[in-house]
mmCIF file of C-alpha atoms in Angstrom:
data_model
loop_
_atom_site.group_PDB
_atom_site.id
_atom_site.type_symbol
_atom_site.label_atom_id
_atom_site.label_comp_id
_atom_site.label_asym_id
_atom_site.label_seq_id
_atom_site.Cartn_x
_atom_site.Cartn_y
_atom_site.Cartn_z
ATOM 1 C CA MET A 16 203.074 68.008 65.061
ATOM 2 C CA THR A 17 202.868 71.690 64.253
ATOM 3 C CA PRO A 18 199.654 73.658 64.902
ATOM 4 C CA LEU A 19 198.990 73.814 61.165
ATOM 5 C CA GLN A 20 199.350 70.056 60.781
ATOM 6 C CA PHE A 21 197.147 69.552 63.846
ATOM 7 C CA ASP A 22 194.465 71.831 62.398
ATOM 8 C CA THR A 23 194.632 70.205 58.971
ATOM 9 C CA ALA A 24 194.398 66.682 60.378
ATOM 10 C CA TYR A 25 191.401 67.209 62.672
ATOM 11 C CA ARG A 26 189.546 70.109 61.060
ATOM 12 C CA PRO A 27 187.114 67.801 59.151
ATOM 13 C CA MET A 28 186.137 66.167 62.450
ATOM 14 C CA TRP A 29 185.505 69.530 64.103
ATOM 15 C CA ASP A 30 183.476 70.744 61.138
ATOM 16 C CA ALA A 31 181.376 67.574 61.259
ATOM 17 C CA LEU A 32 180.657 68.128 64.956
ATOM 18 C CA SER A 33 179.826 71.804 64.362
ATOM 19 C CA THR A 34 177.452 70.913 61.535
ATOM 20 C CA ALA A 35 175.738 68.288 63.666
ATOM 21 C CA LEU A 36 175.335 70.788 66.509
ATOM 22 C CA ASP A 37 173.926 73.376 64.130
ATOM 23 C CA ARG A 38 171.367 70.876 62.908
ATOM 24 C CA ILE A 39 170.376 69.863 66.429
ATOM 25 C CA GLU A 40 170.084 73.469 67.592
ATOM 26 C CA GLY A 41 168.154 74.473 64.480
ATOM 27 C CA GLY A 42 170.836 76.800 63.124
ATOM 28 C CA VAL A 43 171.175 75.084 59.759
ATOM 29 C CA ARG A 44 167.463 75.245 59.036
ATOM 30 C CA ARG A 45 167.375 78.965 59.750
ATOM 31 C CA ARG A 46 170.451 79.713 57.652
ATOM 32 C CA ARG A 47 169.324 77.509 54.766
ATOM 33 C CA ALA A 48 165.737 78.681 54.670
ATOM 34 C CA ASP A 49 166.306 80.434 51.352
ATOM 35 C CA ALA A 50 169.136 78.223 50.081
ATOM 36 C CA LYS A 51 168.787 75.698 47.298
ATOM 37 C CA SER A 52 171.468 73.248 48.452
ATOM 38 C CA PRO A 53 170.227 70.183 50.341
ATOM 39 C CA GLU A 54 170.810 69.865 54.073
ATOM 40 C CA PRO A 55 173.512 67.477 55.260
ATOM 41 C CA PRO A 56 172.304 64.158 56.654
ATOM 42 C CA GLU A 57 171.668 64.066 60.392
ATOM 43 C CA LEU A 58 174.283 62.154 62.397
ATOM 44 C CA PRO A 59 173.222 59.519 64.908
ATOM 45 C CA ALA A 60 173.521 60.390 68.582
ATOM 46 C CA THR A 61 176.327 57.876 69.145
ATOM 47 C CA GLN A 62 178.461 59.486 66.449
ATOM 48 C CA VAL A 63 177.848 62.984 67.869
ATOM 49 C CA ALA A 64 178.958 61.747 71.291
ATOM 50 C CA ALA A 65 182.072 60.169 69.785
ATOM 51 C CA LEU A 66 182.951 63.407 67.993
ATOM 52 C CA TYR A 67 182.444 65.298 71.243
ATOM 53 C CA ARG A 68 184.823 63.008 73.150
ATOM 54 C CA ALA A 69 187.434 63.248 70.394
ATOM 55 C CA THR A 70 187.194 67.045 70.336
ATOM 56 C CA CYS A 71 187.698 67.130 74.119
ATOM 57 C CA GLU A 72 190.894 65.116 73.624
ATOM 58 C CA HIS A 73 192.036 67.507 70.917
ATOM 59 C CA LEU A 74 191.405 70.453 73.261
ATOM 60 C CA ALA A 75 193.523 68.832 75.967
ATOM 61 C CA LEU A 76 196.320 68.233 73.480
ATOM 62 C CA ALA A 77 196.161 71.806 72.201
ATOM 63 C CA ARG A 78 196.426 73.168 75.724
ATOM 64 C CA SER A 79 199.279 70.880 76.727
ATOM 65 C CA ARG A 80 201.254 71.746 73.581
ATOM 66 C CA ASP A 81 200.580 75.470 73.995
ATOM 67 C CA TYR A 82 199.040 75.888 70.561
ATOM 68 C CA PRO A 83 197.874 79.352 69.414
ATOM 69 C CA SER A 84 194.971 80.888 71.314
ATOM 70 C CA HIS A 85 192.663 81.070 68.296
ATOM 71 C CA LEU A 86 192.847 77.280 67.970
ATOM 72 C CA THR A 87 192.180 76.551 71.647
ATOM 73 C CA THR A 88 189.394 79.151 71.759
ATOM 74 C CA HIS A 89 187.647 77.530 68.817
ATOM 75 C CA LEU A 90 187.879 74.099 70.460
ATOM 76 C CA GLU A 91 186.641 75.470 73.793
ATOM 77 C CA GLU A 92 183.563 77.012 72.181
ATOM 78 C CA LEU A 93 182.879 73.842 70.224
ATOM 79 C CA THR A 94 183.161 71.567 73.279
ATOM 80 C CA GLN A 95 180.947 73.892 75.330
ATOM 81 C CA ARG A 96 178.237 73.765 72.686
ATOM 82 C CA ALA A 97 178.503 69.997 72.451
ATOM 83 C CA HIS A 98 178.351 69.665 76.239
ATOM 84 C CA GLN A 99 175.095 71.622 76.344
ATOM 85 C CA VAL A 100 173.590 69.415 73.653
ATOM 86 C CA VAL A 101 174.797 66.074 75.017
ATOM 87 C CA TYR A 102 173.999 66.678 78.683
ATOM 88 C CA ARG A 103 170.998 68.974 78.503
ATOM 89 C CA ARG A 104 167.789 67.941 80.238
ATOM 90 C CA ARG A 105 164.912 67.382 77.859
ATOM 91 C CA ASP A 106 162.178 66.881 80.422
ATOM 92 C CA HIS A 107 160.005 69.978 80.058
ATOM 93 C CA SER A 108 156.734 68.253 80.830
ATOM 94 C CA GLY A 109 154.063 69.279 83.257
ATOM 95 C CA ALA A 110 155.453 66.838 85.805
ATOM 96 C CA ARG A 111 158.435 69.119 86.440
ATOM 97 C CA LEU A 112 156.132 72.110 86.836
ATOM 98 C CA ALA A 113 153.948 70.162 89.245
ATOM 99 C CA ARG A 114 157.001 69.069 91.219
ATOM 100 C CA LEU A 115 158.207 72.679 91.422
ATOM 101 C CA PHE A 116 155.014 73.992 93.017
ATOM 102 C CA LEU A 117 153.980 70.879 94.954
ATOM 103 C CA ILE A 118 157.355 69.768 96.308
ATOM 104 C CA ASP A 119 160.208 72.212 95.689
ATOM 105 C CA VAL A 120 158.422 75.385 96.802
ATOM 106 C CA PRO A 121 156.979 73.879 100.030
ATOM 107 C CA GLN A 122 160.380 72.370 100.848
ATOM 108 C CA ALA A 123 162.054 75.744 100.319
ATOM 109 C CA VAL A 124 159.497 77.427 102.574
ATOM 110 C CA ARG A 125 160.150 74.905 105.352
ATOM 111 C CA ALA A 126 163.915 75.170 104.865
ATOM 112 C CA HIS A 127 163.649 78.968 105.265
ATOM 113 C CA ARG A 128 161.203 78.805 108.179
ATOM 114 C CA VAL A 129 163.291 81.104 110.381
ATOM 115 C CA TYR A 130 163.291 83.794 107.698
ATOM 116 C CA MET A 131 159.601 83.151 107.011
ATOM 117 C CA TRP A 132 158.664 83.713 110.657
ATOM 118 C CA THR A 133 160.873 86.797 110.820
ATOM 119 C CA ALA A 134 159.325 88.270 107.682
ATOM 120 C CA CYS A 135 155.817 87.441 108.929
ATOM 121 C CA ILE A 136 156.435 89.208 112.242
ATOM 122 C CA VAL A 137 158.079 92.254 110.649
ATOM 123 C CA PHE A 138 155.189 92.522 108.186
ATOM 124 C CA GLY A 139 152.352 91.638 110.554
ATOM 125 C CA LEU A 140 153.150 93.713 113.636
ATOM 126 C CA PRO A 141 153.111 97.120 111.857
ATOM 127 C CA LEU A 142 149.977 96.021 110.005
ATOM 128 C CA LEU A 143 148.113 95.359 113.255
ATOM 129 C CA ALA A 144 149.559 98.312 115.166
ATOM 130 C CA ILE A 145 148.954 100.943 112.480
ATOM 131 C CA GLY A 146 145.558 99.413 111.699
ATOM 132 C CA LEU A 147 144.427 99.893 115.305
ATOM 133 C CA LEU A 148 145.826 103.423 115.408
ATOM 134 C CA CYS A 149 143.941 104.404 112.251
ATOM 135 C CA TYR A 150 140.772 102.762 113.529
ATOM 136 C CA PHE A 151 140.743 104.718 116.794
ATOM 137 C CA ASP A 152 142.303 107.867 115.274
ATOM 138 C CA PRO A 153 141.306 108.137 111.587
ATOM 139 C CA GLY A 154 143.454 111.223 111.119
ATOM 140 C CA PHE A 155 146.584 109.135 111.659
ATOM 141 C CA ILE A 156 146.295 107.801 108.102
ATOM 142 C CA LEU A 157 147.417 111.218 106.856
ATOM 143 C CA SER A 158 150.834 110.421 108.320
ATOM 144 C CA LEU A 159 151.224 107.748 105.614
ATOM 145 C CA GLN A 160 148.915 108.884 102.809
ATOM 146 C CA ASP A 161 148.011 112.271 101.376
ATOM 147 C CA VAL A 162 144.501 113.683 101.313
ATOM 148 C CA SER A 163 143.829 112.885 97.638
ATOM 149 C CA THR A 164 144.785 109.233 98.146
ATOM 150 C CA VAL A 165 142.474 108.943 101.166
ATOM 151 C CA LYS A 166 139.604 110.409 99.130
ATOM 152 C CA GLU A 167 140.390 107.870 96.410
ATOM 153 C CA PHE A 168 140.031 105.066 98.979
ATOM 154 C CA ASP A 169 136.613 106.424 99.982
ATOM 155 C CA ALA A 170 135.517 106.427 96.344
ATOM 156 C CA MET A 171 136.893 102.942 95.679
ATOM 157 C CA TYR A 172 135.229 101.174 98.604
ATOM 158 C CA GLY A 173 132.249 103.386 99.348
ATOM 159 C CA PRO A 174 128.696 102.854 98.074
ATOM 160 C CA SER A 175 128.877 103.244 94.319
ATOM 161 C CA ASP A 176 128.034 101.526 91.042
ATOM 162 C CA ASN A 177 131.709 101.420 90.023
ATOM 163 C CA PRO A 178 133.764 98.231 90.477
ATOM 164 C CA ILE A 179 134.872 97.693 94.063
ATOM 165 C CA GLY A 180 138.461 98.685 94.790
ATOM 166 C CA ARG A 181 139.015 99.925 91.231
ATOM 167 C CA MET A 182 140.591 103.325 90.590
ATOM 168 C CA ARG A 183 138.810 105.417 87.986
ATOM 169 C CA SER A 184 141.977 105.596 85.886
ATOM 170 C CA ALA A 185 142.249 101.793 85.733
ATOM 171 C CA GLY A 186 139.803 101.469 82.834
ATOM 172 C CA THR A 187 138.959 97.924 81.750
ATOM 173 C CA ASP A 188 139.608 94.700 83.625
ATOM 174 C CA TRP A 189 142.647 93.967 81.456
ATOM 175 C CA ASN A 190 144.144 97.373 82.198
ATOM 176 C CA ALA A 191 143.572 96.777 85.886
ATOM 177 C CA PHE A 192 145.182 93.338 85.576
ATOM 178 C CA GLY A 193 148.311 94.877 84.090
ATOM 179 C CA PHE A 194 148.396 97.548 86.787
ATOM 180 C CA TYR A 195 148.054 94.978 89.572
ATOM 181 C CA ILE A 196 150.829 92.844 88.052
ATOM 182 C CA MET A 197 153.155 95.841 87.916
ATOM 183 C CA ASN A 198 152.253 97.010 91.424
ATOM 184 C CA ASN A 199 152.436 93.599 93.120
ATOM 185 C CA VAL A 200 155.649 92.572 91.409
ATOM 186 C CA GLY A 201 157.197 95.925 92.304
ATOM 187 C CA ILE A 202 156.395 95.496 95.995
ATOM 188 C CA ALA A 203 157.634 91.898 96.104
ATOM 189 C CA PHE A 204 160.782 92.740 94.145
ATOM 190 C CA ARG A 205 161.700 95.522 96.569
ATOM 191 C CA CYS A 206 161.193 93.176 99.513
ATOM 192 C CA PHE A 207 163.437 90.589 97.836
ATOM 193 C CA ALA A 208 166.104 92.800 96.281
ATOM 194 C CA GLY A 209 166.465 94.800 99.492
ATOM 195 C CA GLY A 210 168.244 91.786 100.928
ATOM 196 C CA VAL A 211 171.449 92.739 99.114
ATOM 197 C CA PHE A 212 171.769 95.633 101.575
ATOM 198 C CA PHE A 213 172.553 93.094 104.304
ATOM 199 C CA GLY A 214 168.839 92.458 104.883
ATOM 200 C CA VAL A 215 168.047 96.011 106.013
ATOM 201 C CA GLY A 216 166.185 96.815 102.805
ATOM 202 C CA SER A 217 163.957 93.749 103.132
ATOM 203 C CA LEU A 218 163.132 94.608 106.747
ATOM 204 C CA PHE A 219 162.258 98.179 105.793
ATOM 205 C CA PHE A 220 159.983 97.322 102.869
ATOM 206 C CA LEU A 221 158.220 94.574 104.816
ATOM 207 C CA ALA A 222 157.493 96.920 107.723
ATOM 208 C CA TYR A 223 156.532 99.810 105.448
ATOM 209 C CA ASN A 224 154.094 97.808 103.333
ATOM 210 C CA GLY A 225 152.587 96.248 106.433
ATOM 211 C CA ALA A 226 152.058 99.720 107.899
ATOM 212 C CA VAL A 227 150.442 101.042 104.704
ATOM 213 C CA ILE A 228 148.082 98.072 104.385
ATOM 214 C CA GLY A 229 147.174 98.303 108.070
ATOM 215 C CA ALA A 230 146.476 102.017 107.785
ATOM 216 C CA VAL A 231 144.090 101.507 104.867
ATOM 217 C CA ALA A 232 142.330 98.604 106.578
ATOM 218 C CA GLY A 233 141.907 100.458 109.878
ATOM 219 C CA TYR A 234 140.631 103.633 108.210
ATOM 220 C CA LEU A 235 138.115 101.881 105.961
ATOM 221 C CA THR A 236 136.898 99.760 108.864
ATOM 222 C CA MET A 237 136.247 102.887 110.906
ATOM 223 C CA ARG A 238 134.407 104.427 107.940
ATOM 224 C CA GLY A 239 132.033 101.476 107.858
ATOM 225 C CA TYR A 240 133.124 100.039 104.494
ATOM 226 C CA THR A 241 133.875 96.634 105.984
ATOM 227 C CA GLU A 242 131.594 94.658 103.652
ATOM 228 C CA ASN A 243 133.046 96.102 100.459
ATOM 229 C CA PHE A 244 136.659 96.236 101.628
ATOM 230 C CA TYR A 245 137.048 92.830 103.272
ATOM 231 C CA SER A 246 135.027 90.998 100.624
ATOM 232 C CA PHE A 247 137.351 92.605 98.067
ATOM 233 C CA VAL A 248 140.519 91.676 99.964
ATOM 234 C CA VAL A 249 139.631 88.156 101.095
ATOM 235 C CA THR A 250 139.617 86.682 97.587
ATOM 236 C CA HIS A 251 143.141 87.716 96.557
ATOM 237 C CA GLY A 252 144.749 88.886 99.786
ATOM 238 C CA ALA A 253 145.870 85.428 100.853
ATOM 239 C CA PHE A 254 147.943 85.029 97.690
ATOM 240 C CA GLU A 255 149.256 88.593 97.584
ATOM 241 C CA LEU A 256 150.213 88.999 101.243
ATOM 242 C CA THR A 257 151.763 85.529 101.399
ATOM 243 C CA ALA A 258 153.833 86.313 98.295
ATOM 244 C CA ILE A 259 155.090 89.529 99.901
ATOM 245 C CA VAL A 260 156.150 87.636 103.039
ATOM 246 C CA ILE A 261 157.858 84.916 100.960
ATOM 247 C CA SER A 262 159.715 87.537 98.926
ATOM 248 C CA GLY A 263 160.830 89.254 102.107
ATOM 249 C CA ALA A 264 161.981 85.942 103.558
ATOM 250 C CA ALA A 265 164.091 85.282 100.456
ATOM 251 C CA GLY A 266 165.616 88.738 100.810
ATOM 252 C CA LEU A 267 166.380 88.119 104.494
ATOM 253 C CA ALA A 268 168.106 84.844 103.579
ATOM 254 C CA ILE A 269 170.322 86.713 101.116
ATOM 255 C CA GLY A 270 171.039 89.426 103.663
ATOM 256 C CA HIS A 271 171.990 86.878 106.321
ATOM 257 C CA ALA A 272 174.341 85.192 103.843
ATOM 258 C CA LEU A 273 176.116 88.517 103.380
ATOM 259 C CA VAL A 274 176.255 89.317 107.085
ATOM 260 C CA ALA A 275 177.432 85.858 108.206
ATOM 261 C CA PRO A 276 179.088 84.077 105.273
ATOM 262 C CA GLY A 277 180.897 81.590 107.524
ATOM 263 C CA ARG A 278 183.914 79.967 105.900
ATOM 264 C CA LEU A 279 182.817 81.124 102.443
ATOM 265 C CA THR A 280 183.491 84.440 100.830
ATOM 266 C CA ARG A 281 180.571 86.839 100.679
ATOM 267 C CA VAL A 282 180.191 86.285 96.945
ATOM 268 C CA GLN A 283 180.138 82.492 97.373
ATOM 269 C CA SER A 284 177.713 82.761 100.272
ATOM 270 C CA LEU A 285 175.474 85.076 98.235
ATOM 271 C CA LYS A 286 175.418 82.641 95.307
ATOM 272 C CA LYS A 287 174.562 79.730 97.600
ATOM 273 C CA ALA A 288 171.750 81.608 99.339
ATOM 274 C CA ALA A 289 170.350 82.914 96.046
ATOM 275 C CA THR A 290 170.287 79.413 94.548
ATOM 276 C CA ALA A 291 168.412 78.067 97.574
ATOM 277 C CA ALA A 292 165.928 80.969 97.378
ATOM 278 C CA VAL A 293 165.032 80.450 93.704
ATOM 279 C CA PRO A 294 162.005 78.189 94.467
ATOM 280 C CA LEU A 295 160.710 80.884 96.831
ATOM 281 C CA VAL A 296 160.877 83.434 94.028
ATOM 282 C CA TYR A 297 159.014 81.104 91.668
ATOM 283 C CA GLY A 298 156.328 80.467 94.257
ATOM 284 C CA ALA A 299 155.923 84.166 95.021
ATOM 285 C CA ALA A 300 155.702 85.022 91.317
ATOM 286 C CA ALA A 301 152.939 82.451 90.766
ATOM 287 C CA MET A 302 151.004 83.753 93.780
ATOM 288 C CA LEU A 303 151.294 87.341 92.572
ATOM 289 C CA PHE A 304 149.967 86.369 89.143
ATOM 290 C CA ILE A 305 146.987 84.567 90.707
ATOM 291 C CA ALA A 306 146.357 87.495 93.048
ATOM 292 C CA ALA A 307 146.386 90.003 90.175
ATOM 293 C CA ALA A 308 143.964 87.880 88.135
ATOM 294 C CA LEU A 309 141.557 87.525 91.067
ATOM 295 C CA GLU A 310 141.821 91.202 91.954
ATOM 296 C CA ALA A 311 141.119 92.355 88.407
ATOM 297 C CA PHE A 312 138.437 89.896 87.244
ATOM 298 C CA TRP A 313 136.770 88.668 90.440
ATOM 299 C CA SER A 314 137.302 90.801 93.532
ATOM 300 C CA SER A 315 136.093 94.057 91.962
ATOM 301 C CA SER A 316 132.942 92.591 90.389
ATOM 302 C CA ARG A 317 129.765 94.167 91.652
ATOM 303 C CA TRP A 318 127.675 91.211 90.458
ATOM 304 C CA VAL A 319 129.413 88.963 93.028
ATOM 305 C CA GLU A 320 127.519 89.459 96.262
ATOM 306 C CA PRO A 321 129.862 89.830 99.265
ATOM 307 C CA ASN A 322 129.285 86.773 101.408
ATOM 308 C CA PHE A 323 131.828 85.465 103.894
ATOM 309 C CA VAL A 324 130.052 82.115 104.180
ATOM 310 C CA ASN A 325 130.542 81.497 100.467
ATOM 311 C CA CYS A 326 134.193 82.461 100.817
ATOM 312 C CA ALA A 327 134.628 79.901 103.598
ATOM 313 C CA GLU A 328 132.958 77.212 101.503
ATOM 314 C CA GLU A 329 135.201 78.009 98.546
ATOM 315 C CA ALA A 330 138.257 77.856 100.799
ATOM 316 C CA ALA A 331 137.191 74.407 102.023
ATOM 317 C CA ILE A 332 136.746 73.218 98.417
ATOM 318 C CA LEU A 333 140.202 74.506 97.505
ATOM 319 C CA ALA A 334 141.698 72.746 100.527
ATOM 320 C CA ASP A 335 140.081 69.443 99.509
ATOM 321 C CA GLY A 336 141.402 69.882 95.974
ATOM 322 C CA TRP A 337 144.901 70.604 97.277
ATOM 323 C CA ARG A 338 144.887 67.401 99.351
ATOM 324 C CA ALA A 339 143.753 65.433 96.304
ATOM 325 C CA VAL A 340 146.571 66.893 94.198
ATOM 326 C CA LYS A 341 149.125 66.066 96.878
ATOM 327 C CA ARG A 342 147.904 62.471 97.042
ATOM 328 C CA THR A 343 148.234 62.229 93.249
ATOM 329 C CA PHE A 344 151.663 63.785 92.729
ATOM 330 C CA ILE A 345 153.391 63.323 96.084
ATOM 331 C CA ARG A 346 153.604 59.664 96.966
ATOM 332 C CA PRO A 347 154.861 58.949 100.476
ATOM 333 C CA THR A 348 157.868 56.684 100.604
ATOM 334 C CA ALA A 349 158.087 53.876 103.092
ATOM 335 C CA PRO A 350 160.718 54.403 105.786
ATOM 336 C CA THR A 351 163.781 52.308 105.323
ATOM 337 C CA SER A 352 165.418 50.633 108.268
ATOM 338 C CA THR A 353 169.050 51.457 108.943
ATOM 339 C CA PRO A 354 171.215 48.327 109.208
ATOM 340 C CA LEU A 355 173.010 47.837 112.490
ATOM 341 C CA PRO A 356 176.782 48.158 112.484
ATOM 342 C CA PRO A 357 178.750 44.903 112.909
ATOM 343 C CA ALA A 358 179.955 45.956 116.353
ATOM 344 C CA ALA A 359 176.389 46.303 117.595
ATOM 345 C CA LEU A 360 175.450 42.908 116.184
ATOM 346 C CA ARG A 361 178.423 41.223 117.885
ATOM 347 C CA SER A 362 177.618 42.866 121.203
ATOM 348 C CA ARG A 363 173.987 41.808 120.956
ATOM 349 C CA HIS A 364 174.856 38.136 120.297
ATOM 350 C CA ALA A 365 177.518 38.204 122.987
ATOM 351 C CA ARG A 366 174.911 39.175 125.569
ATOM 352 C CA GLY A 367 172.730 36.300 124.371
ATOM 353 C CA GLY A 368 169.677 38.450 123.895
ATOM 354 C CA THR A 369 167.843 40.491 121.292
ATOM 355 C CA TRP A 370 166.816 44.067 121.135
ATOM 356 C CA ARG A 371 163.238 43.111 121.868
ATOM 357 C CA ASP A 372 164.285 41.394 125.066
ATOM 358 C CA ARG A 373 165.668 44.689 126.224
#
């Protein structure tokens, strides 16, 4: 059979599959929005699957017979489209979203526990060390911040009628929300993307951000702005700082995959590590969004009286709610007993006893 005869014989079948795919994907409705001709009838799912299988056979024949490239390319594109339609996952419900944040993200954090601890130490030690230095020597903050920025900190957290922790240029709460999103995402992205430099970039940005945060905390504590500063930080800091550490841990995992790829190539090792770190990125992104919302609409509010007891009570309520959600969505599975191998059973009966007797 010549390529022309092959095309003429099976072209109606390919056109039928293409039309069915267009209808499923919504392409026909968009193209025929202003047309007067009626739409073709929708094919049943079984017929679409049969056309897909037949087109796969035609593609194999075209390749084996070395037909022209334009014919094989058309069949390859058609089978790829059909594969996406036939095998795509249609479960986009809230259950998948709940599973992502209640199961997948915690599992990824535990699976990356070594990188999590490393990122926590690299971030936490400079925070504590520089914070103590700035507390006992307030002038040390000028090694990390300029004079105008330090004066801005005094205005943001000092006694004033302006919103706590809000820069004068921030404007409304929505403007501040956008600024916090941009700032937080930028910090977390640098901690994550720095992993491509064999992990050195992630280590640097974790240590640097920890030092900057520690310097601000130590200086403001020495200045006596503890009530305003810590009541502002406590509401969103848990989400923001945890997201930074998680992002840094994901970057360290990528860097370690490049440094020690094992039996894989560096590209393969990078792809594997990046795929495993995707839930960490999702979790960090959600935490940064929550932190920005709290920082813009709640933390800076002057009408909310700073009270650490209320914060502790709210934390306890959130913890109780988290346990209730886990009981609802995460059902523990009963442990299954592993059957004994036949050799062990024969040896047990040969001795004339049971495992309990032993």
